[in-house]
GROMACS .gro file of C-alpha atoms in nm:
model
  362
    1UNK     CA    1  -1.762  -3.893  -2.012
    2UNK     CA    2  -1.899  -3.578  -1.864
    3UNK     CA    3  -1.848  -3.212  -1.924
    4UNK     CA    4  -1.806  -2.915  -1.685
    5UNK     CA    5  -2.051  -2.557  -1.807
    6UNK     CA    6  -2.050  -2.265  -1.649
    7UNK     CA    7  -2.423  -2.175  -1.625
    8UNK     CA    8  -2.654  -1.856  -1.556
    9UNK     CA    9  -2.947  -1.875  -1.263
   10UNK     CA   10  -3.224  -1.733  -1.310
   11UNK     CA   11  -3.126  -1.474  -1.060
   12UNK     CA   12  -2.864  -1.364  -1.240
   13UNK     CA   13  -2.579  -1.574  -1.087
   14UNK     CA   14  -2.337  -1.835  -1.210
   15UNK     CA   15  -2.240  -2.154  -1.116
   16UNK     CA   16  -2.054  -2.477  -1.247
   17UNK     CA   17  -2.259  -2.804  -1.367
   18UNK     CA   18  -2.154  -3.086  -1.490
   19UNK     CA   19  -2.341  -3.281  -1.730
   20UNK     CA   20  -2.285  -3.603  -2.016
   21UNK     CA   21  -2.128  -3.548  -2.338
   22UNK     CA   22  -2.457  -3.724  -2.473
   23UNK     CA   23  -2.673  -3.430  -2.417
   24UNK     CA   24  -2.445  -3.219  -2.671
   25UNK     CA   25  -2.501  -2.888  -2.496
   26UNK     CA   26  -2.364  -2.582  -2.626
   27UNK     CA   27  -2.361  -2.196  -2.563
   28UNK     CA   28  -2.708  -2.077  -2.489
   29UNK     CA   29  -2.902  -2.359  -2.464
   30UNK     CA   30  -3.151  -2.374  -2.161
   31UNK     CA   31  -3.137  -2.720  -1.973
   32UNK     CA   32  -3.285  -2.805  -1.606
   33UNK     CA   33  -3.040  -2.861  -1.363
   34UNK     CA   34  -3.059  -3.018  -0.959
   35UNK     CA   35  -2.909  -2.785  -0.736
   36UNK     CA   36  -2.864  -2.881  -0.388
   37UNK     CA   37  -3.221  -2.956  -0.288
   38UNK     CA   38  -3.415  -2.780  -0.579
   39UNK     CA   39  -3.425  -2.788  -0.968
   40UNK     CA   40  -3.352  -2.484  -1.175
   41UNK     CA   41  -3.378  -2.330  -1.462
   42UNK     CA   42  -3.057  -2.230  -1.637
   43UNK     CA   43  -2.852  -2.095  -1.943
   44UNK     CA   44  -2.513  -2.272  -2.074
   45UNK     CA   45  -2.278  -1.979  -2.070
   46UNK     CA   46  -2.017  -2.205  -2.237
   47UNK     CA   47  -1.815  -2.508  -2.176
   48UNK     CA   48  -1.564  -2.476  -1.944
   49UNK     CA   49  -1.404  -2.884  -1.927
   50UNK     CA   50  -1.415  -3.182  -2.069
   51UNK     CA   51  -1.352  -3.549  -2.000
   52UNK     CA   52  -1.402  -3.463  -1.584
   53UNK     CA   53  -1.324  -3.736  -1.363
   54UNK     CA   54  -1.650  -3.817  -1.130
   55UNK     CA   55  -1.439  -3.756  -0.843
   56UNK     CA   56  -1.420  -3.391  -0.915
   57UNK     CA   57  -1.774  -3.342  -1.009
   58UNK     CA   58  -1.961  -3.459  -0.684
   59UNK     CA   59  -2.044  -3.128  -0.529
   60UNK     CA   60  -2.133  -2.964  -0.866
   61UNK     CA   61  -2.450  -2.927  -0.995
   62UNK     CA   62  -2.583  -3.190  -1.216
   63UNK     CA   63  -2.732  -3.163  -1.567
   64UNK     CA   64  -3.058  -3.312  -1.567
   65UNK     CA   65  -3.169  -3.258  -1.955
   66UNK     CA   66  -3.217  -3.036  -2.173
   67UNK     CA   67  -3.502  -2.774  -2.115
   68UNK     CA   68  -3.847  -2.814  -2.331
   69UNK     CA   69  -4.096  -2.604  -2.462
   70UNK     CA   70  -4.339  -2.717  -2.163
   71UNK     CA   71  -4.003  -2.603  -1.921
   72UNK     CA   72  -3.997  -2.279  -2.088
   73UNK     CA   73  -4.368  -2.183  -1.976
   74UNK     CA   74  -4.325  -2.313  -1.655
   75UNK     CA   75  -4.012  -2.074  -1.581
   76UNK     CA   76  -4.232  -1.800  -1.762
   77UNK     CA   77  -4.491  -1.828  -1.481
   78UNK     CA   78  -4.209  -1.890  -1.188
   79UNK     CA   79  -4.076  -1.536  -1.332
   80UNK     CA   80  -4.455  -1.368  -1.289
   81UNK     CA   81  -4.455  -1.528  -0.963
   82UNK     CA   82  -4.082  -1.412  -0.860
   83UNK     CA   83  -4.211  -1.034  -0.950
   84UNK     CA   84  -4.506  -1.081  -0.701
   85UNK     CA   85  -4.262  -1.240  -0.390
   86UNK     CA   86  -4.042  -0.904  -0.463
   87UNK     CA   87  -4.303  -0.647  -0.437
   88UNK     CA   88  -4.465  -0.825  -0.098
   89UNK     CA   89  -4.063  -0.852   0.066
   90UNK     CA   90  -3.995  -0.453  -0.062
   91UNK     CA   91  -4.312  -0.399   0.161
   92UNK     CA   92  -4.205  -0.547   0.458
   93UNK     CA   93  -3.870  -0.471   0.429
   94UNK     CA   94  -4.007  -0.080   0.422
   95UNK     CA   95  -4.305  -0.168   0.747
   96UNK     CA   96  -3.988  -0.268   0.975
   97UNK     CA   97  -3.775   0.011   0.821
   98UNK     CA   98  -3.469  -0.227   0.745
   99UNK     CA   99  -3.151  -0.097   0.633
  100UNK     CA  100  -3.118  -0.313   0.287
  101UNK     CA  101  -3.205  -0.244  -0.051
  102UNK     CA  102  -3.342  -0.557  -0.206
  103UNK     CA  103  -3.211  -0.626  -0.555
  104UNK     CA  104  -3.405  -0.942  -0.711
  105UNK     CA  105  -3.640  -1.231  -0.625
  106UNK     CA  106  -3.640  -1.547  -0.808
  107UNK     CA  107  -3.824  -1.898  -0.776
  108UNK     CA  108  -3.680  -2.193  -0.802
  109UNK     CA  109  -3.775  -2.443  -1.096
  110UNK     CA  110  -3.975  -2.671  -0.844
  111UNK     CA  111  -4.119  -2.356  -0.700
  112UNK     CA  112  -3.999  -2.507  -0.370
  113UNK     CA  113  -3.745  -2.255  -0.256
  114UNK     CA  114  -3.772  -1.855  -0.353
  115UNK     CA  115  -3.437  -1.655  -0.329
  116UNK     CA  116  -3.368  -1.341  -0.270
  117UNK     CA  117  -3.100  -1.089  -0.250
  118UNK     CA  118  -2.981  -0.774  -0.156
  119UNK     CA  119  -2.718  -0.559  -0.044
  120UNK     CA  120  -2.652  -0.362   0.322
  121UNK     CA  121  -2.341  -0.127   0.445
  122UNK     CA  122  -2.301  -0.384   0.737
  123UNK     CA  123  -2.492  -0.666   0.892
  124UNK     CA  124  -2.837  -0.634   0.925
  125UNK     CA  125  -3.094  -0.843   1.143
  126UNK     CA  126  -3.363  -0.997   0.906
  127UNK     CA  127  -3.490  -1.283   1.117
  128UNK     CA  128  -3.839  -1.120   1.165
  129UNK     CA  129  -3.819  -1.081   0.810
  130UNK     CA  130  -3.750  -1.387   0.727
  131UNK     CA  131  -4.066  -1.599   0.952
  132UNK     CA  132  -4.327  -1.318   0.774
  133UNK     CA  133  -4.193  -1.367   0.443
  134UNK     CA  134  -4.163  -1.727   0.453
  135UNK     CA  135  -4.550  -1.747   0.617
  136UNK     CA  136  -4.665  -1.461   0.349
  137UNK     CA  137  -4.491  -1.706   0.022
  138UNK     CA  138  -4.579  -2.033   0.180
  139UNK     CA  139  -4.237  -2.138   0.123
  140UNK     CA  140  -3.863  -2.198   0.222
  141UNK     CA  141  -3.723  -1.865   0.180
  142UNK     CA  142  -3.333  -1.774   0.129
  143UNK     CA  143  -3.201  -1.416   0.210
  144UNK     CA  144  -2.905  -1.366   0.091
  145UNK     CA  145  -2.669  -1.035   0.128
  146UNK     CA  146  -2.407  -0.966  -0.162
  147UNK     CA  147  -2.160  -0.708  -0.233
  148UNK     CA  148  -2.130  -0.407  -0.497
  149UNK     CA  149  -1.959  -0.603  -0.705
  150UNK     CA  150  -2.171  -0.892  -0.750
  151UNK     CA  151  -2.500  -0.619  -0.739
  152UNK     CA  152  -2.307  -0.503  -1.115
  153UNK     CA  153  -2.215  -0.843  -1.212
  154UNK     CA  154  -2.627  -0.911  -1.209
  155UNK     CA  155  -2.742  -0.583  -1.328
  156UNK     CA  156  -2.495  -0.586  -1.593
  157UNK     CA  157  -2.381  -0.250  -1.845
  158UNK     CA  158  -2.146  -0.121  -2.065
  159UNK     CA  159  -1.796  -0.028  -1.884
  160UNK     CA  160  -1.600   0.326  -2.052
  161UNK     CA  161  -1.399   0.113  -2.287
  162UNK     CA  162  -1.781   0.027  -2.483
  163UNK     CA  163  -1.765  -0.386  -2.403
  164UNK     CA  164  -1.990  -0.516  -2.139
  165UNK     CA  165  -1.889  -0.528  -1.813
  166UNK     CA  166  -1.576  -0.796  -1.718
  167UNK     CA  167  -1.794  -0.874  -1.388
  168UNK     CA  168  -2.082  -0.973  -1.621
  169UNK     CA  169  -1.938  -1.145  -1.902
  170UNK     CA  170  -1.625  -1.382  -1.824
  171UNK     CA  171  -1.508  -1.274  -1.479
  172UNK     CA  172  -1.629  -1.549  -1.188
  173UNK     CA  173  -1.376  -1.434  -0.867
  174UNK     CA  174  -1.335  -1.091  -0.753
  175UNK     CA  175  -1.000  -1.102  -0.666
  176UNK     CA  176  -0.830  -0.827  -0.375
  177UNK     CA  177  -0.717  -0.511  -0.606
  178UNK     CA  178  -0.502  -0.212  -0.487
  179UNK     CA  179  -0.354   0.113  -0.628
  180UNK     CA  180  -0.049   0.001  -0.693
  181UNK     CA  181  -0.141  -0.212  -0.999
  182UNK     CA  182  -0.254   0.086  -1.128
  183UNK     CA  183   0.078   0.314  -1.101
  184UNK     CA  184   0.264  -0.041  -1.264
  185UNK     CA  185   0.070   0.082  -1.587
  186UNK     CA  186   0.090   0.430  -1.540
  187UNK     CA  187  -0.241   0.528  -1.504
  188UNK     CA  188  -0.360   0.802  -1.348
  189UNK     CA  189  -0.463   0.822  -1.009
  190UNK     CA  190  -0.773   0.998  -1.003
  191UNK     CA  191  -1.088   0.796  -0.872
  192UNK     CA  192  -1.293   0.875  -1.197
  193UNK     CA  193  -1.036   0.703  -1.394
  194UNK     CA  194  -0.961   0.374  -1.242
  195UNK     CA  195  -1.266   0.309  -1.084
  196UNK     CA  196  -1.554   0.119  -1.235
  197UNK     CA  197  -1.939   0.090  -1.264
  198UNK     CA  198  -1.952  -0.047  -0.899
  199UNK     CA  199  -1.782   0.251  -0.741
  200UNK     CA  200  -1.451   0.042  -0.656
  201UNK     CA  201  -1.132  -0.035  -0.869
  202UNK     CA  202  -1.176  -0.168  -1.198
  203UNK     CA  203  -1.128  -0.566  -1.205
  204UNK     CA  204  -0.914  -0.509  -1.515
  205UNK     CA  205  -0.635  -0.367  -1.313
  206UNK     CA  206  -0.580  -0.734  -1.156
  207UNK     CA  207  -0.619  -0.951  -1.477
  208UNK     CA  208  -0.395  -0.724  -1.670
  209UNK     CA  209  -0.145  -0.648  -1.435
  210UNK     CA  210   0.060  -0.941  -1.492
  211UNK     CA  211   0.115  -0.852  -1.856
  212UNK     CA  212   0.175  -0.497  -1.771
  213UNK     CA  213   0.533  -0.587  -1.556
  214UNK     CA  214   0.637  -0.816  -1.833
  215UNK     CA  215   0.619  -0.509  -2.090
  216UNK     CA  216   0.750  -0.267  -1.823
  217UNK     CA  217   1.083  -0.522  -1.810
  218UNK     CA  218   1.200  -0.327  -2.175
  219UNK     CA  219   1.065   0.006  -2.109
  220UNK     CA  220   1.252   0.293  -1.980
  221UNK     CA  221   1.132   0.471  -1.679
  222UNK     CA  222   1.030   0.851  -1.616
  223UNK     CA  223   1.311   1.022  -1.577
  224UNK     CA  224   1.578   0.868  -1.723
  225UNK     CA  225   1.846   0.962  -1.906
  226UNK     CA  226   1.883   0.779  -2.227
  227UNK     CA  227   2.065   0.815  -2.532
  228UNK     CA  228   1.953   0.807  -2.943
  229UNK     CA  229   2.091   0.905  -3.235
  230UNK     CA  230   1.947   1.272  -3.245
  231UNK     CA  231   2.145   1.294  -2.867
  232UNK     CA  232   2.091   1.240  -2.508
  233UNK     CA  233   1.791   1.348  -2.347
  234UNK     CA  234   1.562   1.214  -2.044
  235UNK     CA  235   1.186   1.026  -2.067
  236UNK     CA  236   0.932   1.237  -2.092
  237UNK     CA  237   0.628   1.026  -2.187
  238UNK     CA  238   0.612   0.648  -2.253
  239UNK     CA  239   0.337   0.386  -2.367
  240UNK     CA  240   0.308   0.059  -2.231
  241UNK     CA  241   0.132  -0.091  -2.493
  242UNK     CA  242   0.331   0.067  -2.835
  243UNK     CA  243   0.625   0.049  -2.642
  244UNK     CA  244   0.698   0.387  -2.778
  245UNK     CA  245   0.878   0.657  -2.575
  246UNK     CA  246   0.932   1.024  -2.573
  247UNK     CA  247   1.223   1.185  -2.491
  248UNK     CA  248   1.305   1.553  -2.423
  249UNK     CA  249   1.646   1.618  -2.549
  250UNK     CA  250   1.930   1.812  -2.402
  251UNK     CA  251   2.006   2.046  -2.705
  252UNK     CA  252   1.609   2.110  -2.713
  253UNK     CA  253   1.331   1.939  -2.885
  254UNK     CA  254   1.184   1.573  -2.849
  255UNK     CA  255   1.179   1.303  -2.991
  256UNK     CA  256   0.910   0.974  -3.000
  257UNK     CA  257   1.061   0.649  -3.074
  258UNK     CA  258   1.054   0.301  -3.032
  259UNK     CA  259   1.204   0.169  -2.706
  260UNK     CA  260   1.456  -0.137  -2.923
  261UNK     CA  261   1.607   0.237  -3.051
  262UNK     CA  262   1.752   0.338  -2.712
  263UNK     CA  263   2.147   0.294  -2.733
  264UNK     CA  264   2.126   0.262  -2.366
  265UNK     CA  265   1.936   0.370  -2.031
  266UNK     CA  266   2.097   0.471  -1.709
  267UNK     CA  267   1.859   0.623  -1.417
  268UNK     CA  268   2.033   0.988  -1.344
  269UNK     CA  269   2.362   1.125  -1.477
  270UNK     CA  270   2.474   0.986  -1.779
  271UNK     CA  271   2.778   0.763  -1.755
  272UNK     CA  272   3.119   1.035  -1.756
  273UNK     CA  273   3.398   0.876  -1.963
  274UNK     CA  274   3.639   0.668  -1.781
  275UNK     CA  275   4.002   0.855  -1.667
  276UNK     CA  276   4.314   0.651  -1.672
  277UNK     CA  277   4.496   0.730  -1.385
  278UNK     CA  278   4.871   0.826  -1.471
  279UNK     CA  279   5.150   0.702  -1.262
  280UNK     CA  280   5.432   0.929  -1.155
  281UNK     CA  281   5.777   0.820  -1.203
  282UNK     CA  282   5.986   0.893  -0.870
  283UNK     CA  283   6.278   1.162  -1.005
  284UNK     CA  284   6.636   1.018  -0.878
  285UNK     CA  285   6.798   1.213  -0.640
  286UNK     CA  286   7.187   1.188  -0.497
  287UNK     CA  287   7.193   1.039  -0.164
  288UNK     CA  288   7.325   1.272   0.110
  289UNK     CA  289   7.551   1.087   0.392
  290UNK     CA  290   7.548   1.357   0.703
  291UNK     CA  291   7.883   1.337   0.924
  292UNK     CA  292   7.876   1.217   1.245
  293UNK     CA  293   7.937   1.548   1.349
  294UNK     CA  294   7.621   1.734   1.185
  295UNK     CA  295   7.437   1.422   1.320
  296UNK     CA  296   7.549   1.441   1.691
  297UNK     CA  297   7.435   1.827   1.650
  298UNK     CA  298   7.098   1.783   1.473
  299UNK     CA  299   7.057   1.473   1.738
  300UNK     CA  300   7.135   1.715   2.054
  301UNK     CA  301   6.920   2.007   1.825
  302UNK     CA  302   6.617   1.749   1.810
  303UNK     CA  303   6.672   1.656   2.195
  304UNK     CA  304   6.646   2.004   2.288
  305UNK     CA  305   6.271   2.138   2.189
  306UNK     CA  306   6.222   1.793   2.336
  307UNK     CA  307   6.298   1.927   2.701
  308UNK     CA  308   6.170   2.289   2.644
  309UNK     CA  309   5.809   2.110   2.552
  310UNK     CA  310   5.804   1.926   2.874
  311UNK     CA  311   5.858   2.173   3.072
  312UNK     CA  312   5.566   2.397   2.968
  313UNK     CA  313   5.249   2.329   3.120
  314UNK     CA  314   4.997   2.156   2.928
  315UNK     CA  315   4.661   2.316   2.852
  316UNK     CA  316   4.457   2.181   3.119
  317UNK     CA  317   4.717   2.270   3.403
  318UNK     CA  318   4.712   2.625   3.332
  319UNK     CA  319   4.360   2.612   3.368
  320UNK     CA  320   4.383   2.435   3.724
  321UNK     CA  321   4.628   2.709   3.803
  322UNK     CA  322   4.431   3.000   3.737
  323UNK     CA  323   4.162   2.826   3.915
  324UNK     CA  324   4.386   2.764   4.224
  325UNK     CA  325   4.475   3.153   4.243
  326UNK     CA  326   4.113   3.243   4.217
  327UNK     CA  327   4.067   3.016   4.510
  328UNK     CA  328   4.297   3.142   4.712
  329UNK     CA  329   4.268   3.528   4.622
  330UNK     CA  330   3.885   3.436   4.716
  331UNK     CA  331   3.952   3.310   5.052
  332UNK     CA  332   4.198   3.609   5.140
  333UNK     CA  333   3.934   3.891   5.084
  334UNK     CA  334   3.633   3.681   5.292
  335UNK     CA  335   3.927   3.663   5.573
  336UNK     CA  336   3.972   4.029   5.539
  337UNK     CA  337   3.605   4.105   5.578
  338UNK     CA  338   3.567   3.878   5.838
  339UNK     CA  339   3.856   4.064   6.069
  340UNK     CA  340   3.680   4.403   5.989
  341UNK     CA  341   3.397   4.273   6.079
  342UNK     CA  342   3.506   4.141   6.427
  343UNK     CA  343   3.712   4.454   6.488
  344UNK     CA  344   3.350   4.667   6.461
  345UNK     CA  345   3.160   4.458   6.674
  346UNK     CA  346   3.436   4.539   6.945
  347UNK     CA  347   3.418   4.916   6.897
  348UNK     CA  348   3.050   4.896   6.975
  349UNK     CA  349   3.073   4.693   7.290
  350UNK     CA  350   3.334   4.942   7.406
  351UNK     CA  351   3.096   5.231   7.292
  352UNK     CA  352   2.808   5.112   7.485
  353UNK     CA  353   3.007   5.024   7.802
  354UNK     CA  354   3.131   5.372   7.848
  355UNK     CA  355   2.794   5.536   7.778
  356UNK     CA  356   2.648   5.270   8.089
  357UNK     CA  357   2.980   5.389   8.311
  358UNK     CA  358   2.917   5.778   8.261
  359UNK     CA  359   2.652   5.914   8.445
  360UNK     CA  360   2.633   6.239   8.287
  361UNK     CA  361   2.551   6.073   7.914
  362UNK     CA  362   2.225   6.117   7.731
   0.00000   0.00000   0.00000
């Protein structure tokens, strides 16, 4: 049967291989392996599968043997050889003033194929590169153009928690991370603190997240009123991983104690104690059977205001009214004018015809 292995390249990457359970590899061991078109050189990382259907294994890469002592020195030379490649590329790469930091070079075991890799803000033309390299090495040549991420997984280091980086030791996807994984296990927001090596958000915050909402289920929020036996007070502080939480009493003081203590946990005003409602008993009172006098009279008493009410004018006719009269006082003082007016006019005709009639006028 054959076994799947997660397994280290020389230039620092990792892949899956697949090789028989008759070679009896284990962690560490070096074995040569056929990669696409090329052999290479790599380290068993560790075993990642057994008992692997051949269907599944076709497009992996396949075990070859173990690595000798004859293998070693070759890959000792490729290595001398990679280091020689690098330095010539760096030197072309600064002649056509490219915008790409190269990162490593690295032969393959067959020394038919030389990779190398590096890392750009965007996408970056390397075509010329690529024919005066490959004519320089005498050689296929492969350019290839990671991210940040993967430039930390190969150079490796020690993350703030002291273990070696996740990207370099176990981690194989970079999954999509955002900042809201972070506030699920109340971390603080600043970029120092949940950002890693690589300048971006710690791969942590995606691989622990799912354990941090199942914890978060029995914890209290910020905020909340909750009740213990010292009293009622709100949460002040809490830890995810102790489940222990501080609360900041009413009376004064706080308190730090396990979450199972809580007697119980309501977000905002604590729960006011339920009122029964009383019902009123209706008081009995005498019946009182009016006359058919007093009723005639309260009838023709009711009728009354009834008529008096209908014969006042509403709201809105008053209104029209007063707007009416305005009208009409209007018109009446332009007629006036207009008559005064008309009666001038006269005057002055007759004025100038008896100043034309008398001869003896100025």
């Amino acid at each position: 049967m054959d076994n799947t292995y997660l397994v280290k390249l020389p230039n620092g990457m990792t892949c899956d291989a697949v090789g028989s359970d008759e070679l009896l590899l284990k962690a560490g061991d070096f074995a040569i392996v056929k990669r696409d078109y090329s052999l290479e050189y790599v380290q068993v990382i560790r075993q990642t599968g057994s008992d692997v259907p051949a269907e599944q294994t076709n497009t992996m890469a396949q075990v070859q043997r173990i690595a000798t002592v004859i293998d070693r020195a070759t890959a000792t030379e490729n290595e001398a050889h990679a280091k020689s490649a690098y330095r010539t590329a760096c030197q072309m790469v600064e002649k056509m003033e490219l915008p790409m930091k190269l990162l490593n070079a690295s032969y393959s075991f067959d020394r038919k194929l030389v990779t190398i890799q590096f890392t750009a803000d965007g996408r970056v033309d390397f075509r010329e590169l690529v024919k005066e390299l490959s004519h320089a090495l005498s050689c296929r040549l492969d350019l290839r153009q990671i991210g940040v991420r993967d430039e930390t997984s190969i150079c490796g280091g020690i993350a703030v928690c002291g273990q070696v980086l996740c990207c370099s030791r176990f981690l194989r996807e970079f999954n999509s991370i955002n900042v809201k994984m972070a506030k699920d296990q109340d971390l603080s927001l600043t970029p120092s603190t949940i950002s890693g090596v690589c300048g971006r958000l710690k791969c942590c915050l995606k691989f622990e997240h799912e354990g941090y909402v199942e914890m978060e289920k029995s914890m209290p929020r910020r905020g909340e009123l909750c009740e213990c036996e010292k009293g009622k007070g709100r949460v002040s502080d809490r830890n995810m991983l102790t489940q222990m939480v501080t609360l900041q009493l009413e009376e004064g003081g706080s308190v730090t104690l396990h979450a199972s203590e809580l007697k119980y946990r309501l977000r905002g005003k604590a729960p006011e104690p339920k009122k029964e409602a009383k019902v009123e008993e209706p008081a009995f009172e005498m019946p009182v059977f009016p006359s058919r006098m007093a009723a005639s009279g309260s009838e023709a008493q009711e009728k009354a205001p009834e008529k008096n009410t209908a014969k006042e004018p509403k709201e809105g006719e008053k209104n029209k009214d007063r707007r009416n009269n305005d009208h009409s006082n209007r018109n009446h003082k332009n007629k006036r004018r207009n008559k005064e007016r008309r009666g001038n006019q006269h005057r002055n005709q007759d004025d100038r015809r008896n100043r034309n009639n008398d001869p003896d006028g100025e």
